[in-house]
Coordinates of C-alpha atoms and ligand atoms in Angstrom, one line a residue:
M1 CA -40.2 -65.4 25.7
S2 CA -40.9 -63.2 28.7
S3 CA -41.5 -59.5 28.4
W4 CA -38.3 -58.8 30.3
S5 CA -36.1 -60.4 27.8
C6 CA -37.9 -58.7 25.0
T7 CA -37.2 -55.3 26.4
R8 CA -33.7 -55.8 27.7
G9 CA -32.0 -58.6 25.9
V10 CA -33.4 -59.0 22.4
P11 CA -33.2 -55.5 21.0
H12 CA -29.4 -55.5 21.3
I13 CA -29.2 -58.7 19.4
V14 CA -31.7 -57.3 16.8
V15 CA -29.6 -54.2 16.4
A16 CA -26.4 -56.3 16.0
A17 CA -28.1 -58.5 13.4
E18 CA -29.4 -55.6 11.5
F19 CA -26.0 -53.9 11.5
V20 CA -24.4 -57.1 10.2
Q21 CA -27.0 -57.6 7.5
R22 CA -26.9 -54.0 6.4
N23 CA -23.1 -54.2 5.9
L24 CA -23.1 -57.6 4.2
T25 CA -25.5 -57.0 1.3
A26 CA -24.1 -58.3 -1.9
D27 CA -23.0 -55.0 -3.5
N28 CA -21.1 -53.7 -0.6
L29 CA -19.6 -56.9 0.7
T30 CA -16.0 -55.7 0.8
V31 CA -13.3 -57.1 3.1
D32 CA -13.4 -53.9 5.1
N33 CA -17.1 -54.0 5.7
A34 CA -16.9 -57.6 6.7
K35 CA -14.1 -56.9 9.1
N36 CA -16.0 -54.0 10.6
A37 CA -19.1 -56.1 11.1
L38 CA -17.1 -58.9 12.7
I39 CA -15.4 -56.4 15.1
F40 CA -18.7 -54.8 16.0
Y41 CA -20.2 -58.2 16.6
L42 CA -17.4 -59.3 18.9
V43 CA -17.3 -56.1 20.8
F44 CA -21.0 -56.1 21.1
T45 CA -21.3 -59.7 22.4
R46 CA -18.5 -59.2 24.9
A47 CA -20.1 -56.0 26.2
L48 CA -23.5 -57.7 26.6
K49 CA -21.8 -60.6 28.6
A50 CA -20.0 -58.1 30.8
Y51 CA -23.2 -56.1 31.3
R52 CA -25.1 -59.2 32.4
H53 CA -22.2 -60.3 34.7
V54 CA -22.1 -56.9 36.4
R55 CA -25.8 -56.8 36.7
A56 CA -25.9 -60.2 38.4
R57 CA -22.9 -59.6 40.7
G58 CA -23.3 -56.0 41.5
I59 CA -20.6 -53.3 41.1
V60 CA -19.2 -53.8 44.6
S61 CA -18.7 -57.5 44.2
V62 CA -17.2 -57.1 40.7
V63 CA -14.6 -54.7 42.1
Q64 CA -13.9 -57.0 45.1
D65 CA -13.5 -59.9 42.7
A66 CA -11.1 -57.9 40.6
Y67 CA -9.1 -56.8 43.6
R68 CA -8.9 -60.4 44.9
W69 CA -7.9 -61.6 41.4
V70 CA -5.1 -59.1 41.2
M71 CA -3.9 -59.8 44.8
M72 CA -3.9 -63.5 44.0
R73 CA -1.7 -62.9 40.9
V74 CA 0.6 -60.7 42.9
M75 CA 0.9 -63.2 45.7
N76 CA 1.5 -66.0 43.2
L77 CA 4.3 -64.0 41.7
I78 CA 5.8 -63.4 45.1
I79 CA 5.7 -67.0 46.2
S80 CA 7.1 -68.3 43.0
S81 CA 10.0 -65.9 43.1
P82 CA 13.4 -67.5 43.7
W83 CA 13.7 -65.9 47.2
V84 CA 10.4 -67.1 48.6
R85 CA 9.8 -70.3 46.7
P86 CA 12.1 -72.7 48.5
Q87 CA 10.6 -71.7 51.8
V88 CA 7.0 -72.1 50.6
E89 CA 7.8 -75.4 49.0
A90 CA 9.4 -76.7 52.2
E91 CA 6.3 -75.7 54.2
M92 CA 4.0 -77.3 51.7
A93 CA 6.0 -80.5 51.7
K94 CA 5.7 -80.6 55.5
A95 CA 2.0 -80.1 55.3
K96 CA 1.6 -82.8 52.7
E97 CA 3.5 -85.2 54.8
G98 CA 1.2 -84.4 57.7
V99 CA -1.8 -85.2 55.5
Q100 CA -0.3 -88.5 54.4
R101 CA 0.7 -89.5 57.9
S102 CA -2.8 -88.9 59.2
L103 CA -4.4 -91.1 56.5
V104 CA -1.9 -93.8 55.5
P105 CA -1.0 -96.3 58.3
H106 CA 2.7 -97.0 59.0
G107 CA 4.0 -100.5 59.6
A108 CA 0.9 -102.2 58.3
I109 CA 1.3 -105.1 55.9
R110 CA 0.9 -103.8 52.4
R111 CA -0.6 -105.9 49.6
L112 CA 0.1 -104.1 46.3
T113 CA -0.4 -106.9 43.8
L114 CA -3.0 -109.6 43.4
P115 CA -2.4 -112.6 45.6
A116 CA -0.9 -115.4 43.4
A117 CA -3.6 -117.8 44.4
G118 CA -7.2 -117.1 45.5
E119 CA -7.9 -116.9 49.3
S120 CA -10.6 -118.6 51.4
L121 CA -13.3 -116.6 53.1
A122 CA -11.7 -117.3 56.5
Q123 CA -8.4 -115.9 55.2
I124 CA -10.1 -112.8 53.7
L125 CA -11.9 -112.0 57.0
A126 CA -8.7 -112.6 59.0
E127 CA -6.9 -110.1 56.7
M128 CA -9.7 -107.5 57.2
D129 CA -9.4 -108.0 61.0
E130 CA -5.7 -107.3 60.7
M131 CA -6.3 -104.2 58.6
D132 CA -8.8 -102.8 61.0
S133 CA -6.5 -103.1 63.9
A134 CA -3.5 -101.6 62.0
M135 CA -5.3 -98.4 61.2
P136 CA -4.5 -95.1 63.0
E137 CA -6.9 -94.1 65.8
H138 CA -10.2 -92.9 64.3
V139 CA -13.7 -91.9 65.1
D140 CA -16.2 -94.6 66.1
Y141 CA -19.5 -93.3 64.4
R142 CA -21.5 -95.5 66.8
E143 CA -20.9 -93.1 69.6
G144 CA -23.0 -90.5 67.8
K145 CA -20.3 -87.8 67.9
L146 CA -20.1 -87.5 64.1
S147 CA -22.0 -84.8 62.3
G148 CA -24.1 -86.3 59.5
A149 CA -21.9 -88.9 57.5
V150 CA -23.6 -92.0 58.8
Y151 CA -27.4 -91.8 58.5
H152 CA -28.0 -94.8 60.7
G153 CA -31.3 -96.6 60.4
G154 CA -30.9 -98.5 63.6
E155 CA -29.1 -101.8 64.5
D156 CA -31.7 -104.0 62.8
M157 CA -31.6 -102.0 59.5
E158 CA -28.2 -103.5 58.7
E159 CA -29.7 -107.0 58.7
I160 CA -32.5 -105.9 56.4
I161 CA -30.1 -104.3 53.9
V162 CA -27.7 -107.3 53.9
A163 CA -30.5 -109.7 53.3
A164 CA -31.7 -107.7 50.3
F165 CA -28.0 -107.4 49.0
K166 CA -27.6 -111.2 49.3
R167 CA -30.7 -112.0 47.5
Y168 CA -30.0 -109.7 44.5
C169 CA -26.2 -109.7 44.7
V170 CA -25.4 -110.0 41.0
S171 CA -28.4 -108.2 39.5
N172 CA -27.9 -105.4 37.0
P173 CA -30.8 -103.1 36.1
L174 CA -29.1 -102.3 32.8
H175 CA -30.7 -105.6 31.7
P176 CA -34.3 -105.4 32.9
D177 CA -35.2 -108.5 30.9
A178 CA -32.9 -110.6 33.1
F179 CA -33.8 -108.8 36.4
P180 CA -37.5 -107.9 36.2
A181 CA -38.0 -107.6 39.9
I182 CA -35.2 -105.1 40.2
R183 CA -36.8 -102.9 37.5
T184 CA -40.1 -103.0 39.4
M185 CA -38.4 -102.1 42.7
E186 CA -36.6 -99.2 41.1
A187 CA -39.9 -97.8 39.6
E188 CA -41.5 -98.2 43.0
I189 CA -38.8 -96.3 44.8
V190 CA -39.2 -93.4 42.5
S191 CA -43.0 -93.6 42.9
M192 CA -42.8 -93.6 46.7
C193 CA -40.7 -90.5 46.6
L194 CA -43.0 -88.8 44.1
H195 CA -45.9 -89.4 46.4
M196 CA -43.9 -88.1 49.4
Y197 CA -43.1 -84.9 47.4
N198 CA -46.7 -84.6 46.2
N199 CA -46.3 -85.2 42.5
P200 CA -47.8 -88.7 41.9
T201 CA -48.2 -88.0 38.2
G202 CA -44.5 -86.9 37.8
A203 CA -41.4 -88.8 36.8
G204 CA -38.0 -89.5 38.2
A205 CA -35.0 -91.8 38.2
T206 CA -32.6 -93.3 40.8
T207 CA -29.0 -92.3 40.9
S208 CA -25.8 -93.1 42.8
G209 CA -26.2 -90.2 45.2
G210 CA -27.1 -86.6 45.8
T211 CA -24.3 -85.3 43.6
E212 CA -25.4 -87.4 40.6
S213 CA -29.1 -86.4 41.2
I214 CA -28.0 -82.7 41.0
L215 CA -25.7 -83.2 38.0
M216 CA -28.6 -84.9 36.2
A217 CA -31.1 -82.2 37.0
V218 CA -28.7 -79.5 35.7
K219 CA -28.0 -81.5 32.6
T220 CA -31.7 -82.1 32.0
H221 CA -32.4 -78.3 32.3
R222 CA -29.5 -77.5 30.0
E223 CA -30.9 -79.9 27.3
W224 CA -34.4 -78.6 27.8
A225 CA -33.3 -75.0 27.4
S226 CA -31.3 -75.9 24.3
A227 CA -34.1 -77.8 22.7
T228 CA -37.0 -75.5 23.6
K229 CA -35.3 -72.0 23.6
G230 CA -32.2 -72.5 21.6
I231 CA -29.9 -71.5 24.5
T232 CA -26.3 -72.2 23.6
E233 CA -24.5 -70.4 26.4
P234 CA -26.5 -71.6 29.4
E235 CA -26.3 -69.9 32.8
M236 CA -27.8 -70.9 36.2
I237 CA -28.4 -69.0 39.4
V238 CA -27.5 -70.7 42.6
P239 CA -27.6 -69.5 46.3
E240 CA -24.1 -69.4 47.8
S241 CA -25.5 -71.7 50.5
A242 CA -26.4 -74.4 47.9
H243 CA -24.3 -77.6 47.7
A244 CA -21.0 -77.7 45.9
A245 CA -22.5 -80.2 43.5
F246 CA -23.9 -77.3 41.6
D247 CA -20.4 -75.8 41.2
K248 CA -19.3 -79.2 40.0
A249 CA -22.2 -79.4 37.5
S250 CA -21.3 -75.9 36.2
A251 CA -17.6 -77.0 35.8
Y252 CA -18.5 -80.4 34.2
F253 CA -21.2 -79.1 31.8
K254 CA -19.8 -75.7 31.1
I255 CA -22.6 -73.6 32.5
K256 CA -22.0 -70.1 33.7
L257 CA -22.8 -70.0 37.4
H258 CA -24.1 -66.9 39.2
T259 CA -23.6 -67.4 43.0
I260 CA -26.1 -65.3 44.9
P261 CA -25.5 -64.2 48.5
V262 CA -27.9 -65.1 51.3
D263 CA -29.5 -62.7 53.7
L264 CA -27.3 -62.4 56.8
V265 CA -30.2 -62.9 59.2
T266 CA -32.6 -65.3 57.5
R267 CA -29.8 -67.2 55.6
Q268 CA -32.2 -67.4 52.6
V269 CA -31.1 -66.5 49.2
D270 CA -31.5 -62.8 48.3
L271 CA -34.4 -62.8 45.9
K272 CA -33.7 -59.3 44.5
R273 CA -30.2 -60.4 43.5
V274 CA -31.6 -63.6 42.0
R275 CA -34.0 -61.6 39.9
R276 CA -31.3 -59.3 38.7
A277 CA -29.1 -62.2 37.6
I278 CA -31.9 -63.6 35.3
N279 CA -31.2 -63.0 31.6
P280 CA -32.2 -64.7 28.4
N281 CA -29.5 -67.3 28.8
T282 CA -30.7 -68.4 32.2
I283 CA -31.8 -72.1 32.3
M284 CA -32.6 -72.6 35.9
L285 CA -32.8 -71.3 39.5
V286 CA -31.9 -73.4 42.6
G287 CA -33.3 -73.4 46.1
S288 CA -32.4 -75.7 49.0
A289 CA -34.8 -77.4 51.5
I290 CA -32.6 -77.6 53.5
N291 CA -29.1 -76.4 52.6
F292 CA -26.0 -78.1 53.9
P293 CA -24.0 -75.2 55.6
D294 CA -26.6 -73.9 58.0
G295 CA -29.6 -76.2 57.5
C296 CA -31.9 -73.3 56.5
Q297 CA -34.5 -73.3 53.8
D298 CA -34.8 -70.9 50.9
D299 CA -38.1 -69.2 50.0
I300 CA -39.2 -71.8 47.5
V301 CA -42.6 -70.1 46.8
A302 CA -40.9 -66.8 45.8
L303 CA -38.3 -68.7 43.7
G304 CA -41.2 -70.6 42.0
K305 CA -42.9 -67.3 41.1
L306 CA -39.6 -66.1 39.4
A307 CA -39.2 -69.4 37.6
Q308 CA -42.7 -69.2 36.2
R309 CA -42.5 -65.6 35.3
Y310 CA -39.3 -66.1 33.2
N311 CA -40.2 -69.6 32.0
I312 CA -37.1 -71.2 33.5
G313 CA -36.5 -74.3 35.6
L314 CA -36.4 -74.4 39.5
H315 CA -34.5 -77.2 41.2
V316 CA -35.2 -77.7 44.9
D317 CA -32.3 -79.5 46.5
C318 CA -33.9 -81.9 49.1
C319 CA -30.9 -84.2 49.2
L320 CA -30.4 -83.5 52.9
G321 CA -34.1 -82.7 53.6
S322 CA -34.7 -86.1 52.0
F323 CA -37.0 -88.1 54.4
I324 CA -37.2 -85.3 57.0
M325 CA -38.9 -82.4 55.2
P326 CA -41.9 -84.4 53.9
F327 CA -42.7 -85.6 57.4
L328 CA -42.1 -82.4 59.4
E329 CA -45.8 -81.6 59.7
K330 CA -46.9 -85.1 60.5
A331 CA -44.2 -85.2 63.2
G332 CA -45.8 -82.1 64.7
F333 CA -43.4 -79.4 63.5
S334 CA -44.1 -76.3 61.5
S335 CA -43.0 -76.4 57.8
A336 CA -42.8 -73.9 55.0
P337 CA -43.8 -75.2 51.5
F338 CA -41.0 -76.8 49.5
D339 CA -42.3 -79.5 47.2
F340 CA -44.1 -79.9 43.8
R341 CA -47.3 -78.3 45.1
I342 CA -45.4 -75.0 44.5
P343 CA -46.0 -73.8 40.9
G344 CA -42.7 -73.3 39.1
V345 CA -40.8 -76.2 40.8
T346 CA -39.5 -78.4 38.0
S347 CA -37.2 -80.8 39.7
I348 CA -36.3 -82.1 43.2
S349 CA -33.4 -84.2 44.4
C350 CA -34.0 -86.5 47.4
D351 CA -31.3 -88.7 49.0
T352 CA -32.6 -92.0 50.0
H353 CA -29.1 -92.7 51.4
K354 CA -29.4 -89.9 54.0
Y355 CA -32.5 -89.8 56.2
G356 CA -34.1 -92.6 54.1
F357 CA -31.5 -94.9 55.7
A358 CA -30.9 -96.7 52.4
P359 CA -27.4 -98.1 51.8
K360 CA -24.9 -95.5 50.5
G361 CA -24.9 -94.9 46.8
S362 CA -28.6 -94.2 46.5
S363 CA -30.6 -91.1 45.6
V364 CA -33.6 -90.1 43.6
V365 CA -34.1 -87.2 41.1
M366 CA -37.7 -86.2 40.4
Y367 CA -39.2 -84.1 37.6
R368 CA -42.5 -82.3 37.3
D369 CA -43.4 -84.6 34.3
A370 CA -42.1 -87.3 32.1
E371 CA -41.5 -84.9 29.2
L372 CA -38.9 -83.0 31.2
R373 CA -37.2 -86.3 32.3
R374 CA -36.6 -87.2 28.6
F375 CA -33.9 -84.6 28.5
Q376 CA -32.0 -86.6 31.1
Y377 CA -31.7 -89.7 28.9
Y378 CA -28.8 -90.6 26.7
V379 CA -29.7 -92.5 23.6
N380 CA -27.3 -93.7 20.9
P381 CA -29.0 -95.6 18.1
V382 CA -25.9 -96.2 15.9
W383 CA -23.3 -97.5 18.3
L384 CA -21.2 -100.5 17.0
G385 CA -22.1 -102.4 20.1
G386 CA -25.8 -102.1 19.4
V387 CA -28.5 -99.6 20.2
Y388 CA -27.5 -98.0 23.5
A389 CA -29.6 -96.1 26.0
S390 CA -29.4 -95.3 29.7
P391 CA -31.5 -93.0 31.8
G392 CA -28.6 -91.4 33.7
L393 CA -24.8 -91.2 34.1
A394 CA -24.1 -94.9 34.8
G395 CA -24.3 -97.8 32.5
S396 CA -24.2 -101.0 34.5
R397 CA -25.5 -100.5 38.0
P398 CA -25.8 -102.6 41.1
G399 CA -29.3 -104.0 41.4
S400 CA -28.5 -105.0 45.0
L401 CA -28.4 -101.3 46.0
I402 CA -31.9 -100.8 44.6
A403 CA -33.1 -103.9 46.5
G404 CA -31.4 -102.5 49.6
T405 CA -33.1 -99.1 49.2
W406 CA -36.5 -100.7 48.5
A407 CA -36.1 -102.9 51.6
A408 CA -35.1 -100.0 53.8
M409 CA -38.1 -97.9 52.7
H410 CA -40.4 -100.8 53.3
Y411 CA -38.9 -101.6 56.7
M412 CA -39.3 -98.0 57.9
G413 CA -42.8 -97.3 56.4
E414 CA -44.4 -93.9 56.8
A415 CA -44.8 -94.4 60.6
G416 CA -41.1 -95.2 61.0
Y417 CA -40.0 -92.1 59.1
I418 CA -42.4 -89.9 61.0
A419 CA -41.0 -91.2 64.3
S420 CA -37.4 -90.8 63.2
C421 CA -38.2 -87.2 62.0
R422 CA -39.7 -86.4 65.4
A423 CA -36.6 -87.7 67.2
I424 CA -34.0 -86.2 65.0
V425 CA -35.6 -82.7 64.5
G426 CA -36.5 -82.8 68.2
A427 CA -32.8 -83.3 69.1
A428 CA -31.8 -80.4 66.7
R429 CA -34.3 -78.0 68.3
H430 CA -33.2 -79.1 71.7
I431 CA -29.6 -78.2 70.8
A432 CA -30.5 -74.9 69.2
A433 CA -32.7 -73.9 72.1
A434 CA -29.9 -74.7 74.6
I435 CA -27.3 -72.7 72.6
T436 CA -29.6 -69.7 72.5
A437 CA -30.6 -69.9 76.2
E438 CA -27.3 -71.0 77.8
I439 CA -24.3 -70.0 75.6
P440 CA -24.4 -66.3 75.0
E441 CA -21.0 -66.4 73.1
L442 CA -22.7 -68.3 70.2
R443 CA -25.6 -67.5 67.9
I444 CA -27.6 -69.8 65.7
L445 CA -27.5 -69.0 62.0
G446 CA -31.0 -68.4 60.6
S447 CA -33.9 -70.5 61.9
P448 CA -33.2 -74.0 60.6
P449 CA -36.4 -76.0 60.3
A450 CA -35.0 -79.5 60.3
S451 CA -32.0 -81.6 61.3
V452 CA -29.0 -79.2 61.1
V453 CA -28.0 -76.6 63.7
A454 CA -25.2 -74.1 62.7
F455 CA -23.7 -71.5 64.9
S456 CA -21.2 -68.6 64.8
A457 CA -19.4 -66.7 67.6
V458 CA -21.2 -63.5 68.7
E459 CA -19.0 -60.5 67.7
G460 CA -17.1 -59.2 70.7
S461 CA -17.5 -62.4 72.7
G462 CA -13.8 -63.1 72.5
V463 CA -14.5 -66.5 71.1
N464 CA -13.0 -67.9 67.8
V465 CA -15.6 -70.5 66.7
L466 CA -12.9 -72.5 64.9
V467 CA -11.0 -72.9 68.2
V468 CA -14.3 -74.1 69.7
G469 CA -14.4 -76.7 66.8
D470 CA -10.9 -77.9 67.6
M471 CA -11.8 -78.1 71.3
M472 CA -14.8 -80.2 70.4
S473 CA -12.6 -82.5 68.3
K474 CA -10.5 -83.1 71.4
K475 CA -13.7 -84.3 73.1
G476 CA -14.4 -86.7 70.3
W477 CA -16.9 -84.6 68.3
H478 CA -16.5 -84.2 64.6
L479 CA -18.4 -81.1 63.5
N480 CA -18.4 -79.5 60.1
A481 CA -16.6 -76.2 59.7
L482 CA -18.3 -73.4 57.7
Q483 CA -16.8 -70.4 56.0
N484 CA -18.1 -66.8 55.5
P485 CA -19.0 -66.4 58.3
P486 CA -16.8 -68.9 60.2
G487 CA -19.0 -71.3 62.0
L488 CA -19.7 -74.9 62.9
H489 CA -22.6 -77.2 62.3
I490 CA -24.0 -80.5 63.5
A491 CA -26.3 -82.5 61.2
C492 CA -28.2 -84.5 63.8
T493 CA -28.9 -88.2 63.0
R494 CA -30.6 -91.0 65.0
L495 CA -27.2 -91.5 66.7
T496 CA -27.1 -87.9 67.9
V497 CA -30.5 -88.2 69.7
A498 CA -29.1 -90.2 72.6
V499 CA -26.1 -87.8 73.1
K500 CA -27.8 -84.4 72.6
D501 CA -27.3 -83.4 76.3
D502 CA -23.6 -84.5 76.2
F503 CA -23.2 -82.3 73.1
V504 CA -24.6 -79.2 74.9
R505 CA -22.4 -79.9 78.0
D506 CA -19.2 -80.4 75.9
L507 CA -20.0 -77.3 73.8
K508 CA -20.3 -75.1 76.9
E509 CA -16.9 -76.4 78.1
A510 CA -15.3 -76.0 74.6
V511 CA -16.5 -72.3 74.5
R512 CA -15.0 -71.8 78.0
E513 CA -11.7 -73.3 76.8
A514 CA -11.7 -71.3 73.6
K515 CA -12.0 -68.1 75.6
E516 CA -9.0 -69.1 77.7
S517 CA -6.8 -69.9 74.7
P518 CA -8.2 -67.6 71.9
D519 CA -5.5 -68.4 69.3
G520 CA -5.5 -72.2 69.2
K521 CA -3.3 -74.1 66.8
G522 CA -5.8 -76.9 66.0
N523 CA -6.6 -78.4 62.5
L524 CA -9.7 -76.3 61.8
V525 CA -7.9 -73.1 62.7
A526 CA -4.9 -74.1 60.5
L527 CA -7.0 -75.0 57.5
Y528 CA -9.8 -72.5 57.6
G529 CA -7.7 -69.7 59.0
L530 CA -5.5 -70.1 56.0
G531 CA -8.3 -70.4 53.5
T532 CA -9.9 -67.1 54.3
S533 CA -7.3 -64.9 55.9
S534 CA -5.2 -64.0 52.8
A535 CA -5.4 -63.7 49.0
I536 CA -3.2 -66.7 48.6
G537 CA -5.2 -68.8 51.1
P538 CA -7.5 -70.5 48.5
T539 CA -4.5 -71.4 46.3
M540 CA -2.6 -72.9 49.3
V541 CA -5.6 -74.8 50.5
G542 CA -6.2 -76.0 47.0
T543 CA -2.7 -77.4 46.8
L544 CA -3.1 -79.1 50.2
I545 CA -6.4 -80.6 49.2
N546 CA -4.9 -82.0 46.0
A547 CA -2.3 -83.8 48.3
F548 CA -5.2 -85.1 50.4
L549 CA -6.9 -86.5 47.3
D550 CA -3.6 -88.1 46.2
A551 CA -3.2 -89.6 49.6
L552 CA -6.6 -91.3 49.3
Y553 CA -5.1 -93.6 46.6
Q554 CA -1.8 -94.3 48.4
A555 CA -1.7 -98.0 49.1
Ligands
LIG601 C1 -25.4 -84.4 50.9 C2 -26.0 -83.3 50.1 C3 -26.0 -83.3 48.7 C4 -25.4 -84.4 47.9 O1 -24.4 -85.1 48.4 P1 -23.9 -86.6 48.1 O2 -22.8 -86.7 49.1 O3 -23.5 -86.6 46.7 O4 -25.0 -87.5 48.4 C5 -26.6 -82.3 48.1 N1 -27.2 -81.3 48.7 C6 -27.2 -81.2 50.1 C7 -27.8 -80.0 50.7 C8 -26.6 -82.2 50.8 O5 -26.5 -82.1 52.1

């Protein structure tokens, strides 16, 4: 146990334990004493929790949180009152209808039950043709105007992946005895990633995507902390710029989350605030290389020092950095350290299905050593269906995806990834430089080292950056909207490289248009304006987003 926790956390517990013991000796074990001890214990533990919470959040944030909470309650009361409620419900119904209309095609043939008899391949393909043409107008990712989303490995990559799929179509790695080649490929995928991230003696596992890699890393650290330190009320400390998958892990696995602000200039997590949030229940810290919102990289070396000092985990999220970060230097760009060479880093997630160009549904989670990976496993020796064990979340898994990933990595090779890193990061730097030099109304957020460029409006420029986003949508670009501060980002892919100059030209025009009509009524303005402009915003957006998720399953 670290010296910090001895001086700050433990004495209180010792005091509490002593108090309870003193009052519960055999000859004075009265109901009253027991009651007092229990009350003392409850008050004490609550107070300790509150103290740690305030210490991590800071007084100002706690007061702001409380104010927001009260305002939300008040607004909820107002909108559920009989005078306002019908109006709000009518507006929400209209908005929900809009969501449905944009997703679910009208007039298309609907097939809601199994066809009575099986169909031929020709029939199936004909029906797919028909579905494609009946869909509402949508983006064509091939034009390169989509931020991220399709991490295209080039025209010929499709052929490679399909060939691998076909060959291992029915394989299932849950049964390595039946599919030994798939087991070997899976182990080799992990090994290739471990070498890329400079931990050849480490361990890892494949997962279905970045989110699962992160869920697994968090679960692993939770079990590790429980087994080695007896932590039963785990907490983790995560930069506000980290991926939402950490919030998801906190919600799924009941881990208290401390969200730490980033520095407004560097966009790196505030290390002082991280340190203040560490307490004896902390299981892990998180850093991104790079993060999703603005593509910046946290100070992993400093986070590693903290993790070592307090003997806690440090997960580095390289889901997006994937096959870009490890090749930055070899592609001729500067790079700050981020991988297992940094002491204190205990796990890293790397998405093969992003810049690794593997088929979607593929990611790798890596650990410093095999001992830590053990805590990821699920083992049930007494199940009625036999002894059951699986390394991760899934039971049965598609071996074809593993073969597709292995094939993509072999098709690219190190030289291929270095070349794609050079092209993609080159495009991102080109865009960032052009914005800085030629668009004074916008400013780049932080200094992003890799493939993402994020920007906000300069204060006093008269530009609403969300209006810029809506204007860009009209020009066919699909950028990601950011909150706090409002901004936009583009995650460059190989498809962006060819259109980087079109992007800069269109962005200049969009800024001009946004200046002319400063209060636009586009989608981004509607959604993100609502989300941050009032206390009730998040609740309303939440309701709408639930409607969106419902609409996904509307046949
Ligand atoms: C994409 C991404 C993830 C994980 O996302 P999946 O969609 O589940 O693959 C995690 N972290 C960052 C920074 C990402 O960009």
